Amino acid sequence: MPLTPVEVRHLELRRRFFGYRRSSVDAAIDEIASSFEEVWRERAELGERIHVLEGEVARHVELESLLRSTLVSAERAAQDMREQARRESDHIVQEASAEGRRLLRDAIAEKERLLAETRQIRTSLQAALAYVGDEPSETEAETPDRRGASPAPGLERLAG
């Protein structure tokens, strides 16, 4: 068991006539040397342990730094992906909007074409009805006067 510095200071050596007893001094020196040796060994072991722990701390600091940089990279990549997805969605919306406008223009053009065709058919029918109405036909002479009635049951809707 190692001696403490207080115990060494209060160590009492037996005296003799002309000084201390040699055996008690030798025993005290041996005990102090053993204690010092044990403390020195513990100090060396603790120094090694400190060195190992400092290495672990350095490794953990390096790992923490790596994790931080990885996290920053992942956040940056996620932000870039969100931005790219937003740009792509904007592009898709613009394309869909343009396609909608094109379809609307096509539908309006088709409507105008159909209206023009309807007007042309109506005009042709009115002209035909007017022509038929001005000259009596052979069948008209045999049938009663139909001038007050509509010329044809289905044509009335088209003429109107």
Short mmCIF file of C-alpha atoms in Angstrom, two decimals:
data_model
loop_
_atom_site.label_atom_id
_atom_site.label_comp_id
_atom_site.label_asym_id
_atom_site.label_seq_id
_atom_site.Cartn_x
_atom_site.Cartn_y
_atom_site.Cartn_z
CA MET A 1 0.00 0.00 0.00
CA PRO A 2 1.54 3.31 -1.05
CA LEU A 3 2.41 5.93 1.47
CA THR A 4 0.87 9.35 1.23
CA PRO A 5 3.05 12.45 1.38
CA VAL A 6 1.57 13.25 4.81
CA GLU A 7 2.55 9.81 6.10
CA VAL A 8 6.08 10.27 4.78
CA ARG A 9 6.34 13.63 6.53
CA HIS A 10 5.17 12.21 9.82
CA LEU A 11 7.28 9.08 9.63
CA GLU A 12 9.13 8.55 12.87
CA LEU A 13 12.43 6.78 12.78
CA ARG A 14 13.87 5.20 15.92
CA ARG A 15 16.90 6.84 17.33
CA ARG A 16 20.02 5.44 18.75
CA PHE A 17 22.74 6.90 20.64
CA PHE A 18 24.56 8.50 17.76
CA GLY A 19 21.68 8.84 15.32
CA TYR A 20 18.91 6.84 13.79
CA ARG A 21 18.75 3.13 13.70
CA ARG A 22 19.97 1.92 10.44
CA SER A 23 17.38 -0.88 10.13
CA SER A 24 14.43 1.49 10.67
CA VAL A 25 15.87 3.99 8.16
CA ASP A 26 16.44 1.25 5.60
CA ALA A 27 12.90 -0.07 6.15
CA ALA A 28 11.46 3.46 5.76
CA ILE A 29 13.46 4.06 2.59
CA ASP A 30 12.31 0.69 1.17
CA GLU A 31 8.72 1.51 2.03
CA ILE A 32 9.01 4.98 0.46
CA ALA A 33 10.69 3.54 -2.65
CA SER A 34 7.95 0.90 -3.02
CA SER A 35 5.29 3.52 -2.57
CA PHE A 36 6.98 5.85 -5.06
CA GLU A 37 7.41 2.98 -7.53
CA GLU A 38 3.73 2.08 -7.24
CA VAL A 39 2.65 5.69 -7.72
CA TRP A 40 5.03 6.04 -10.68
CA ARG A 41 3.57 2.89 -12.28
CA GLU A 42 0.01 4.17 -11.74
CA ARG A 43 1.01 7.50 -13.26
CA ALA A 44 2.41 5.76 -16.35
CA GLU A 45 -0.75 3.65 -16.70
CA LEU A 46 -2.90 6.75 -16.35
CA GLY A 47 -0.75 8.53 -18.94
CA GLU A 48 -1.34 5.63 -21.34
CA ARG A 49 -5.04 5.70 -20.55
CA ILE A 50 -5.11 9.46 -21.24
CA HIS A 51 -3.34 8.88 -24.56
CA VAL A 52 -5.89 6.20 -25.54
CA LEU A 53 -8.81 8.40 -24.48
CA GLU A 54 -7.41 11.41 -26.36
CA GLY A 55 -7.19 9.20 -29.47
CA GLU A 56 -10.82 8.18 -29.00
CA VAL A 57 -11.85 11.79 -28.49
CA ALA A 58 -10.00 12.79 -31.67
CA ARG A 59 -11.70 9.95 -33.54
CA HIS A 60 -15.10 11.03 -32.22
CA VAL A 61 -14.42 14.66 -33.13
CA GLU A 62 -13.45 13.56 -36.65
CA LEU A 63 -16.57 11.38 -36.87
CA GLU A 64 -18.72 14.28 -35.66
CA SER A 65 -17.17 16.53 -38.30
CA LEU A 66 -17.83 13.91 -40.97
CA LEU A 67 -21.43 13.52 -39.79
CA ARG A 68 -21.95 17.28 -39.84
CA SER A 69 -20.59 17.58 -43.38
CA THR A 70 -22.73 14.62 -44.46
CA LEU A 71 -25.79 16.23 -42.90
CA VAL A 72 -25.05 19.53 -44.64
CA SER A 73 -24.59 17.70 -47.94
CA ALA A 74 -27.84 15.79 -47.45
CA GLU A 75 -29.71 18.99 -46.61
CA ARG A 76 -28.24 20.70 -49.67
CA ALA A 77 -29.16 17.72 -51.87
CA ALA A 78 -32.71 17.70 -50.47
CA GLN A 79 -33.03 21.42 -51.10
CA ASP A 80 -31.72 20.98 -54.65
CA MET A 81 -34.18 18.16 -55.26
CA ARG A 82 -37.07 20.26 -53.93
CA GLU A 83 -36.03 23.14 -56.19
CA GLN A 84 -35.73 20.83 -59.20
CA ALA A 85 -39.14 19.29 -58.44
CA ARG A 86 -40.64 22.78 -58.16
CA ARG A 87 -39.12 23.78 -61.51
CA GLU A 88 -40.39 20.59 -63.13
CA SER A 89 -43.88 21.10 -61.71
CA ASP A 90 -43.89 24.70 -62.94
CA HIS A 91 -42.84 23.46 -66.37
CA ILE A 92 -45.59 20.81 -66.38
CA VAL A 93 -48.17 23.40 -65.32
CA GLN A 94 -47.02 25.75 -68.09
CA GLU A 95 -47.20 22.95 -70.66
CA ALA A 96 -50.67 21.94 -69.45
CA SER A 97 -51.81 25.55 -69.56
CA ALA A 98 -50.48 25.97 -73.10
CA GLU A 99 -52.15 22.71 -74.14
CA GLY A 100 -55.42 23.92 -72.57
CA ARG A 101 -55.21 27.22 -74.47
CA ARG A 102 -54.47 25.33 -77.70
CA LEU A 103 -57.44 23.02 -77.17
CA LEU A 104 -59.66 26.02 -76.40
CA ARG A 105 -58.51 27.79 -79.59
CA ASP A 106 -59.12 24.61 -81.59
CA ALA A 107 -62.58 24.23 -80.06
CA ILE A 108 -63.44 27.87 -80.79
CA ALA A 109 -62.18 27.49 -84.37
CA GLU A 110 -64.24 24.30 -84.78
CA LYS A 111 -67.29 26.07 -83.36
CA GLU A 112 -66.81 28.98 -85.77
CA ARG A 113 -66.38 26.55 -88.67
CA LEU A 114 -69.54 24.69 -87.70
CA LEU A 115 -71.48 27.96 -87.28
CA ALA A 116 -70.31 29.14 -90.71
CA GLU A 117 -71.26 25.81 -92.22
CA THR A 118 -74.65 26.00 -90.50
CA ARG A 119 -75.22 29.51 -91.86
CA GLN A 120 -74.24 28.35 -95.34
CA ILE A 121 -76.62 25.39 -95.15
CA ARG A 122 -79.38 27.63 -93.81
CA THR A 123 -78.80 30.13 -96.63
CA SER A 124 -78.84 27.31 -99.18
CA LEU A 125 -82.03 25.91 -97.68
CA GLN A 126 -83.70 29.31 -97.60
CA ALA A 127 -82.70 29.88 -101.22
CA ALA A 128 -84.02 26.44 -102.14
CA LEU A 129 -87.23 27.10 -100.25
CA ALA A 130 -87.62 30.45 -101.89
CA TYR A 131 -87.06 28.88 -105.29
CA VAL A 132 -89.45 26.07 -104.60
CA GLY A 133 -91.96 28.48 -103.14
CA ASP A 134 -91.94 30.79 -106.25
CA GLU A 135 -92.56 28.12 -108.91
CA PRO A 136 -95.43 25.76 -108.48
CA SER A 137 -94.49 22.18 -108.92
CA GLU A 138 -96.60 19.43 -110.44
CA THR A 139 -97.35 17.96 -107.06
CA GLU A 140 -98.32 21.34 -105.72
CA ALA A 141 -101.00 21.76 -108.39
CA GLU A 142 -102.61 18.53 -107.35
CA THR A 143 -102.52 19.33 -103.63
CA PRO A 144 -104.27 22.14 -101.88
CA ASP A 145 -102.49 25.51 -101.46
CA ARG A 146 -99.63 25.18 -99.00
CA ARG A 147 -98.26 28.67 -99.21
CA GLY A 148 -99.47 29.58 -95.77
CA ALA A 149 -98.14 26.34 -94.31
CA SER A 150 -94.56 25.57 -93.84
CA PRO A 151 -92.91 24.04 -96.89
CA ALA A 152 -91.46 21.04 -95.09
CA PRO A 153 -91.91 19.92 -91.51
CA GLY A 154 -88.19 19.49 -90.76
CA LEU A 155 -87.01 22.59 -92.61
CA GLU A 156 -88.86 24.98 -90.36
CA ARG A 157 -86.33 24.48 -87.55
CA LEU A 158 -83.40 25.03 -89.87
CA ALA A 159 -84.86 28.17 -91.42
CA GLY A 160 -85.48 29.79 -88.05
#
